[in-house]
PDB file of C-alpha atoms in Angstrom:
ATOM      1  CA  ALA X  30      63.261 -33.817 -48.295  1.00 75.00           C
ATOM      2  CA  GLN X  31      64.201 -33.550 -52.140  1.00 80.00           C
ATOM      3  CA  SER X  32      65.965 -30.593 -52.998  1.00 89.00           C
ATOM      4  CA  VAL X  33      67.496 -29.297 -56.578  1.00 94.00           C
ATOM      5  CA  THR X  34      70.756 -27.480 -56.815  1.00 96.00           C
ATOM      6  CA  GLN X  35      72.219 -25.499 -59.681  1.00 97.00           C
ATOM      7  CA  PRO X  36      75.215 -23.890 -58.638  1.00 96.00           C
ATOM      8  CA  ASP X  37      75.627 -21.609 -61.518  1.00 95.00           C
ATOM      9  CA  ILE X  38      73.148 -18.599 -61.407  1.00 95.00           C
ATOM     10  CA  HIS X  39      74.849 -16.903 -64.630  1.00 96.00           C
ATOM     11  CA  ILE X  40      76.724 -18.400 -67.628  1.00 97.00           C
ATOM     12  CA  THR X  41      78.182 -16.607 -70.689  1.00 97.00           C
ATOM     13  CA  VAL X  42      79.642 -18.365 -73.411  1.00 97.00           C
ATOM     14  CA  SER X  43      80.459 -17.318 -76.667  1.00 97.00           C
ATOM     15  CA  GLU X  44      78.444 -18.702 -79.737  1.00 97.00           C
ATOM     16  CA  GLY X  45      79.851 -22.174 -81.073  1.00 97.00           C
ATOM     17  CA  ALA X  46      81.461 -22.825 -77.708  1.00 98.00           C
ATOM     18  CA  SER X  47      80.432 -26.130 -75.852  1.00 97.00           C
ATOM     19  CA  LEU X  48      78.105 -25.348 -72.703  1.00 97.00           C
ATOM     20  CA  GLU X  49      77.490 -27.585 -69.590  1.00 98.00           C
ATOM     21  CA  LEU X  50      75.089 -26.508 -67.082  1.00 98.00           C
ATOM     22  CA  ARG X  51      75.296 -28.275 -63.629  1.00 98.00           C
ATOM     23  CA  CYS X  52      72.517 -29.734 -61.407  1.00 97.00           C
ATOM     24  CA  ASN X  53      72.893 -31.641 -58.193  1.00 96.00           C
ATOM     25  CA  TYR X  54      69.813 -33.294 -56.626  1.00 94.00           C
ATOM     26  CA  SER X  55      68.925 -34.723 -53.057  1.00 90.00           C
ATOM     27  CA  TYR X  56      66.800 -37.958 -52.848  1.00 81.00           C
ATOM     28  CA  GLY X  57      67.107 -40.992 -51.142  1.00 70.00           C
ATOM     29  CA  ALA X  58      66.046 -43.032 -54.470  1.00 76.00           C
ATOM     30  CA  THR X  59      66.568 -42.643 -58.070  1.00 76.00           C
ATOM     31  CA  PRO X  60      64.327 -39.648 -59.046  1.00 87.00           C
ATOM     32  CA  TYR X  61      62.686 -38.531 -62.256  1.00 92.00           C
ATOM     33  CA  LEU X  62      64.843 -35.865 -63.778  1.00 94.00           C
ATOM     34  CA  PHE X  63      64.275 -33.101 -66.097  1.00 95.00           C
ATOM     35  CA  TRP X  64      65.476 -30.082 -67.785  1.00 97.00           C
ATOM     36  CA  TYR X  65      63.384 -27.253 -69.198  1.00 96.00           C
ATOM     37  CA  VAL X  66      64.220 -24.039 -70.752  1.00 96.00           C
ATOM     38  CA  GLN X  67      62.584 -20.705 -70.624  1.00 93.00           C
ATOM     39  CA  SER X  68      62.700 -17.627 -72.461  1.00 90.00           C
ATOM     40  CA  PRO X  69      61.933 -14.272 -70.980  1.00 83.00           C
ATOM     41  CA  GLY X  70      57.926 -14.062 -70.449  1.00 77.00           C
ATOM     42  CA  GLN X  71      57.323 -17.352 -71.717  1.00 81.00           C
ATOM     43  CA  GLY X  72      56.499 -20.840 -70.273  1.00 84.00           C
ATOM     44  CA  LEU X  73      58.443 -23.914 -69.728  1.00 91.00           C
ATOM     45  CA  GLN X  74      59.688 -25.882 -72.750  1.00 92.00           C
ATOM     46  CA  LEU X  75      60.756 -29.816 -71.897  1.00 93.00           C
ATOM     47  CA  LEU X  76      64.352 -30.153 -73.141  1.00 96.00           C
ATOM     48  CA  LEU X  77      64.502 -33.769 -72.146  1.00 95.00           C
ATOM     49  CA  LYS X  78      63.792 -36.216 -69.159  1.00 94.00           C
ATOM     50  CA  TYR X  79      65.222 -39.283 -67.491  1.00 93.00           C
ATOM     51  CA  PHE X  80      63.105 -41.987 -65.591  1.00 90.00           C
ATOM     52  CA  SER X  81      65.276 -44.999 -65.853  1.00 87.00           C
ATOM     53  CA  GLY X  82      67.467 -46.960 -68.383  1.00 88.00           C
ATOM     54  CA  ASP X  83      70.164 -45.343 -70.275  1.00 89.00           C
ATOM     55  CA  THR X  84      71.911 -43.031 -68.172  1.00 91.00           C
ATOM     56  CA  LEU X  85      72.553 -40.478 -71.386  1.00 96.00           C
ATOM     57  CA  VAL X  86      69.459 -39.064 -72.380  1.00 96.00           C
ATOM     58  CA  GLN X  87      69.111 -36.849 -75.784  1.00 97.00           C
ATOM     59  CA  GLY X  88      66.621 -33.996 -76.059  1.00 97.00           C
ATOM     60  CA  ILE X  89      65.824 -31.664 -78.579  1.00 96.00           C
ATOM     61  CA  LYS X  90      67.595 -28.484 -79.976  1.00 94.00           C
ATOM     62  CA  GLY X  91      71.057 -30.722 -79.731  1.00 97.00           C
ATOM     63  CA  PHE X  92      70.942 -30.890 -75.858  1.00 98.00           C
ATOM     64  CA  GLU X  93      71.777 -33.916 -73.971  1.00 98.00           C
ATOM     65  CA  ALA X  94      71.979 -34.768 -70.289  1.00 98.00           C
ATOM     66  CA  GLU X  95      73.920 -37.544 -68.064  1.00 96.00           C
ATOM     67  CA  PHE X  96      72.556 -39.074 -64.902  1.00 94.00           C
ATOM     68  CA  LYS X  97      75.273 -40.159 -62.492  1.00 94.00           C
ATOM     69  CA  ARG X  98      73.957 -41.615 -59.639  1.00 91.00           C
ATOM     70  CA  SER X  99      77.442 -41.840 -57.620  1.00 91.00           C
ATOM     71  CA  GLN X 100      77.585 -37.658 -57.934  1.00 93.00           C
ATOM     72  CA  SER X 101      73.461 -37.113 -57.567  1.00 93.00           C
ATOM     73  CA  SER X 102      73.829 -35.234 -60.827  1.00 95.00           C
ATOM     74  CA  PHE X 103      72.112 -34.680 -63.877  1.00 97.00           C
ATOM     75  CA  ASN X 104      74.156 -31.997 -66.277  1.00 98.00           C
ATOM     76  CA  LEU X 105      73.181 -30.658 -69.043  1.00 98.00           C
ATOM     77  CA  ARG X 106      75.589 -30.208 -72.387  1.00 98.00           C
ATOM     78  CA  LYS X 107      75.636 -29.206 -75.800  1.00 98.00           C
ATOM     79  CA  PRO X 108      78.514 -29.282 -78.198  1.00 97.00           C
ATOM     80  CA  SER X 109      77.946 -26.005 -79.813  1.00 97.00           C
ATOM     81  CA  VAL X 110      75.863 -23.306 -78.685  1.00 98.00           C
ATOM     82  CA  HIS X 111      73.564 -21.106 -80.713  1.00 96.00           C
ATOM     83  CA  TRP X 112      72.794 -17.548 -80.123  1.00 96.00           C
ATOM     84  CA  SER X 113      69.213 -18.667 -79.739  1.00 95.00           C
ATOM     85  CA  ASP X 114      69.946 -20.983 -76.736  1.00 96.00           C
ATOM     86  CA  ALA X 115      70.119 -17.622 -74.734  1.00 96.00           C
ATOM     87  CA  ALA X 116      67.596 -18.306 -71.915  1.00 96.00           C
ATOM     88  CA  GLU X 117      67.176 -19.519 -68.499  1.00 96.00           C
ATOM     89  CA  TYR X 118      67.169 -23.207 -67.738  1.00 98.00           C
ATOM     90  CA  PHE X 119      65.810 -25.243 -64.965  1.00 97.00           C
ATOM     91  CA  CYS X 120      66.560 -28.718 -63.890  1.00 97.00           C
ATOM     92  CA  ALA X 121      63.724 -30.472 -61.855  1.00 96.00           C
ATOM     93  CA  VAL X 122      63.413 -33.615 -60.250  1.00 93.00           C
ATOM     94  CA  ALA X 123      60.228 -35.640 -59.132  1.00 90.00           C
ATOM     95  CA  ARG X 124      59.669 -38.775 -56.852  1.00 81.00           C
ATOM     96  CA  GLY X 125      58.553 -41.617 -58.719  1.00 74.00           C
ATOM     97  CA  SER X 126      55.683 -41.914 -56.285  1.00 77.00           C
ATOM     98  CA  GLY X 127      52.631 -40.159 -54.431  1.00 78.00           C
ATOM     99  CA  THR X 128      52.287 -36.754 -55.815  1.00 78.00           C
ATOM    100  CA  TYR X 129      54.936 -36.883 -58.216  1.00 87.00           C
ATOM    101  CA  LYS X 130      55.277 -33.084 -57.894  1.00 90.00           C
ATOM    102  CA  TYR X 131      58.218 -31.322 -59.482  1.00 94.00           C
ATOM    103  CA  ILE X 132      60.911 -29.917 -57.250  1.00 94.00           C
ATOM    104  CA  PHE X 133      62.567 -27.190 -59.460  1.00 96.00           C
ATOM    105  CA  GLY X 134      66.001 -25.590 -58.961  1.00 96.00           C
ATOM    106  CA  THR X 135      66.458 -21.899 -59.002  1.00 96.00           C
ATOM    107  CA  GLY X 136      67.724 -21.651 -62.764  1.00 97.00           C
ATOM    108  CA  THR X 137      70.740 -20.703 -64.695  1.00 97.00           C
ATOM    109  CA  ARG X 138      70.612 -17.857 -66.815  1.00 97.00           C
ATOM    110  CA  LEU X 139      72.363 -18.190 -69.789  1.00 97.00           C
ATOM    111  CA  LYS X 140      74.068 -15.619 -72.129  1.00 97.00           C
ATOM    112  CA  VAL X 141      75.450 -16.124 -75.552  1.00 97.00           C
ATOM    113  CA  LEU X 142      78.126 -13.978 -76.942  1.00 96.00           C
ATOM    114  CA  ALA X 143      78.451 -13.427 -80.907  1.00 89.00           C
TER     115      ALA X 143
ATOM    116  CA  ASP P  22      46.003 -27.356 -80.169  1.00 55.00           C
ATOM    117  CA  THR P  23      45.530 -29.951 -77.497  1.00 78.00           C
ATOM    118  CA  GLY P  24      47.961 -29.013 -74.783  1.00 92.00           C
ATOM    119  CA  VAL P  25      47.407 -27.197 -71.364  1.00 95.00           C
ATOM    120  CA  SER P  26      45.856 -23.824 -71.693  1.00 95.00           C
ATOM    121  CA  GLN P  27      45.683 -21.156 -69.024  1.00 96.00           C
ATOM    122  CA  ASP P  28      43.076 -17.820 -69.029  1.00 97.00           C
ATOM    123  CA  PRO P  29      44.151 -14.995 -69.044  1.00 97.00           C
ATOM    124  CA  ARG P  30      47.514 -15.028 -69.926  1.00 95.00           C
ATOM    125  CA  HIS P  31      48.220 -11.703 -68.136  1.00 96.00           C
ATOM    126  CA  LYS P  32      46.516  -9.945 -65.358  1.00 98.00           C
ATOM    127  CA  ILE P  33      47.055  -6.684 -63.761  1.00 98.00           C
ATOM    128  CA  THR P  34      45.245  -5.947 -60.632  1.00 98.00           C
ATOM    129  CA  LYS P  35      45.356  -3.556 -57.495  1.00 97.00           C
ATOM    130  CA  ARG P  36      46.030  -4.658 -54.274  1.00 97.00           C
ATOM    131  CA  GLY P  37      42.925  -5.854 -52.296  1.00 97.00           C
ATOM    132  CA  GLN P  38      41.410  -7.173 -55.365  1.00 98.00           C
ATOM    133  CA  ASN P  39      40.212 -10.741 -55.982  1.00 98.00           C
ATOM    134  CA  VAL P  40      41.674 -12.670 -59.022  1.00 98.00           C
ATOM    135  CA  THR P  41      40.336 -15.915 -60.656  1.00 98.00           C
ATOM    136  CA  PHE P  42      42.756 -17.780 -62.989  1.00 98.00           C
ATOM    137  CA  ARG P  43      41.538 -20.914 -65.216  1.00 98.00           C
ATOM    138  CA  CYS P  44      43.416 -24.038 -66.295  1.00 98.00           C
ATOM    139  CA  ASP P  45      42.089 -26.334 -69.227  1.00 97.00           C
ATOM    140  CA  PRO P  46      44.308 -29.568 -68.770  1.00 97.00           C
ATOM    141  CA  ILE P  47      44.816 -32.042 -71.770  1.00 95.00           C
ATOM    142  CA  SER P  48      41.497 -33.915 -71.802  1.00 93.00           C
ATOM    143  CA  GLU P  49      42.291 -37.548 -70.652  1.00 91.00           C
ATOM    144  CA  HIS P  50      44.706 -36.214 -67.967  1.00 94.00           C
ATOM    145  CA  ASN P  51      43.059 -36.404 -64.328  1.00 92.00           C
ATOM    146  CA  ARG P  52      45.842 -34.973 -62.565  1.00 95.00           C
ATOM    147  CA  LEU P  53      46.211 -31.263 -62.441  1.00 96.00           C
ATOM    148  CA  TYR P  54      49.234 -29.037 -60.714  1.00 96.00           C
ATOM    149  CA  TRP P  55      49.374 -25.560 -59.833  1.00 97.00           C
ATOM    150  CA  TYR P  56      53.096 -23.991 -59.321  1.00 97.00           C
ATOM    151  CA  ARG P  57      54.124 -20.513 -58.863  1.00 97.00           C
ATOM    152  CA  GLN P  58      57.139 -18.806 -60.080  1.00 95.00           C
ATOM    153  CA  THR P  59      58.320 -15.603 -58.539  1.00 94.00           C
ATOM    154  CA  LEU P  60      61.183 -13.389 -60.474  1.00 89.00           C
ATOM    155  CA  GLY P  61      64.624 -15.205 -60.410  1.00 87.00           C
ATOM    156  CA  GLN P  62      63.302 -18.450 -58.966  1.00 91.00           C
ATOM    157  CA  GLY P  63      62.101 -21.832 -60.108  1.00 94.00           C
ATOM    158  CA  PRO P  64      58.597 -22.855 -60.290  1.00 96.00           C
ATOM    159  CA  GLU P  65      57.306 -24.010 -56.647  1.00 96.00           C
ATOM    160  CA  PHE P  66      54.571 -26.624 -56.247  1.00 95.00           C
ATOM    161  CA  LEU P  67      51.254 -25.109 -54.885  1.00 96.00           C
ATOM    162  CA  THR P  68      48.765 -27.921 -54.988  1.00 96.00           C
ATOM    163  CA  TYR P  69      47.224 -30.798 -57.001  1.00 94.00           C
ATOM    164  CA  PHE P  70      44.479 -32.483 -57.861  1.00 95.00           C
ATOM    165  CA  GLN P  71      43.367 -36.291 -58.700  1.00 94.00           C
ATOM    166  CA  ASN P  72      40.186 -35.698 -60.744  1.00 94.00           C
ATOM    167  CA  GLU P  73      37.980 -33.359 -58.751  1.00 94.00           C
ATOM    168  CA  ALA P  74      39.781 -34.204 -55.318  1.00 94.00           C
ATOM    169  CA  GLN P  75      42.659 -31.850 -54.151  1.00 94.00           C
ATOM    170  CA  LEU P  76      45.104 -34.042 -52.345  1.00 92.00           C
ATOM    171  CA  GLU P  77      47.881 -32.023 -51.195  1.00 91.00           C
ATOM    172  CA  LYS P  78      48.364 -28.152 -50.613  1.00 93.00           C
ATOM    173  CA  SER P  79      51.996 -26.574 -50.326  1.00 92.00           C
ATOM    174  CA  ARG P  80      52.553 -24.523 -47.131  1.00 91.00           C
ATOM    175  CA  LEU P  81      52.805 -21.377 -49.668  1.00 86.00           C
ATOM    176  CA  LEU P  82      49.052 -21.711 -50.307  1.00 88.00           C
ATOM    177  CA  SER P  83      47.834 -19.257 -47.561  1.00 89.00           C
ATOM    178  CA  ASP P  84      44.065 -19.032 -46.573  1.00 93.00           C
ATOM    179  CA  ARG P  85      43.657 -16.301 -49.290  1.00 96.00           C
ATOM    180  CA  PHE P  86      44.432 -18.931 -51.990  1.00 96.00           C
ATOM    181  CA  SER P  87      41.611 -21.322 -53.188  1.00 96.00           C
ATOM    182  CA  ALA P  88      41.921 -23.994 -55.970  1.00 97.00           C
ATOM    183  CA  GLU P  89      39.172 -25.818 -57.216  1.00 96.00           C
ATOM    184  CA  ARG P  90      38.181 -28.568 -60.081  1.00 97.00           C
ATOM    185  CA  PRO P  91      34.853 -29.361 -59.320  1.00 92.00           C
ATOM    186  CA  LYS P  92      34.158 -31.811 -62.415  1.00 88.00           C
ATOM    187  CA  GLY P  93      37.443 -33.244 -62.571  1.00 87.00           C
ATOM    188  CA  SER P  94      38.122 -31.084 -65.837  1.00 92.00           C
ATOM    189  CA  PHE P  95      39.425 -27.486 -65.647  1.00 97.00           C
ATOM    190  CA  SER P  96      40.512 -26.043 -62.524  1.00 98.00           C
ATOM    191  CA  THR P  97      40.394 -22.563 -61.320  1.00 98.00           C
ATOM    192  CA  LEU P  98      42.477 -20.697 -58.820  1.00 98.00           C
ATOM    193  CA  GLU P  99      41.440 -17.969 -56.856  1.00 98.00           C
ATOM    194  CA  ILE P 100      43.495 -15.269 -54.696  1.00 97.00           C
ATOM    195  CA  GLN P 101      41.585 -13.150 -52.601  1.00 97.00           C
ATOM    196  CA  ARG P 102      42.678  -9.627 -51.120  1.00 97.00           C
ATOM    197  CA  THR P 103      45.876  -9.738 -53.463  1.00 97.00           C
ATOM    198  CA  GLU P 104      49.290  -8.494 -52.034  1.00 97.00           C
ATOM    199  CA  GLN P 105      52.378  -7.281 -54.043  1.00 96.00           C
ATOM    200  CA  GLY P 106      54.097 -10.380 -53.055  1.00 95.00           C
ATOM    201  CA  ASP P 107      51.458 -12.371 -54.974  1.00 97.00           C
ATOM    202  CA  SER P 108      53.003 -10.961 -58.409  1.00 97.00           C
ATOM    203  CA  ALA P 109      54.520 -14.137 -59.998  1.00 96.00           C
ATOM    204  CA  MET P 110      53.790 -16.594 -62.705  1.00 95.00           C
ATOM    205  CA  TYR P 111      51.318 -19.174 -62.101  1.00 97.00           C
ATOM    206  CA  LEU P 112      51.602 -22.171 -63.995  1.00 97.00           C
ATOM    207  CA  CYS P 113      49.650 -25.238 -64.585  1.00 97.00           C
ATOM    208  CA  ALA P 114      50.202 -28.692 -65.315  1.00 96.00           C
ATOM    209  CA  SER P 115      48.526 -31.669 -66.175  1.00 95.00           C
ATOM    210  CA  SER P 116      49.345 -35.600 -66.347  1.00 93.00           C
ATOM    211  CA  LEU P 117      47.859 -38.902 -66.352  1.00 90.00           C
ATOM    212  CA  ASP P 118      47.650 -41.130 -63.180  1.00 85.00           C
ATOM    213  CA  ARG P 119      49.862 -43.923 -64.524  1.00 83.00           C
ATOM    214  CA  GLY P 120      53.111 -44.666 -66.153  1.00 82.00           C
ATOM    215  CA  GLN P 121      55.904 -41.842 -65.326  1.00 82.00           C
ATOM    216  CA  HIS P 122      53.113 -39.347 -64.713  1.00 84.00           C
ATOM    217  CA  GLU P 123      54.921 -36.783 -66.949  1.00 88.00           C
ATOM    218  CA  GLN P 124      53.398 -33.264 -66.601  1.00 92.00           C
ATOM    219  CA  PHE P 125      52.620 -31.170 -69.293  1.00 93.00           C
ATOM    220  CA  PHE P 126      52.861 -27.282 -68.648  1.00 94.00           C
ATOM    221  CA  GLY P 127      50.421 -24.667 -70.136  1.00 94.00           C
ATOM    222  CA  PRO P 128      51.688 -21.155 -70.742  1.00 93.00           C
ATOM    223  CA  GLY P 129      51.008 -19.537 -67.498  1.00 95.00           C
ATOM    224  CA  THR P 130      49.328 -16.568 -66.194  1.00 96.00           C
ATOM    225  CA  ARG P 131      51.609 -13.785 -65.181  1.00 96.00           C
ATOM    226  CA  LEU P 132      49.955 -11.789 -62.145  1.00 97.00           C
ATOM    227  CA  THR P 133      51.024  -8.148 -61.395  1.00 97.00           C
ATOM    228  CA  VAL P 134      49.953  -6.618 -58.320  1.00 98.00           C
ATOM    229  CA  LEU P 135      50.152  -2.823 -58.213  1.00 96.00           C
TER     230      LEU P 135
END
C-alpha cells in the first residue's frame, strides 16, 4: 500500500534562513507527487507537483522540490524563508492509475522566527 | 471564480443530528473526491465519483456516511447521527478523468459536533 512519511512534525527556522522539509514515500512505481501548504483554518494550496520528467520541480512562492527515486524522497526546499511562510505543509502521493486518490503525510508545521 | 466550491464553510451541530454538505466541482470535471482532515493530520480519502457513479469508498466511511452525485455535477455528503469524532474538515476535490487526473481542492467545510 502507498504511504507517505513526513518525519518532522515541527520545524522552526529564522526568517531569511534556508528550509528543507522532508518527504518519503512508499510505492512500487513512480507516483505522482505533490506539496501543499495550509494556513490555519484554510484549505489546501498547491505549491508544486511532479508527474514525470525533470526531477527538480519549481513551484510558487519560491519553493522547489527534488524527486530522488533511489531514496524514495521528494523534499521541499526554499533558499530564504519569509515570515509569511509559517504554515503547515503536506506532502502527497498518488498512483498514476485507477482511483488516482491522494495519500497525504501527517504534515510539518513550520514556525518562522523574526 | 470557476474553482471548486463547498457549502457551508462552517457547521456546528449537536451530537445525534444529521448534517449535509455540498460540493460543486469545476464544471468540466467528471471525477469528484471527498477527503476528511482531523486536527493535526493530513487529509484522508473517503470516496470518489466518476460522473454519477460512486466507484470507491474508504473503510473510514461508516454506514452513517452517505455521498451522492445524482446528476454527475454537484455532490452531497451526509452524516447521520453525528458523533463528536466526526468533527473535522471535509474537503472536496475534482479532476478530469484524463491526463494526470490532477485534483483541485475546495476550501473545505469545517464540522464541529458538540
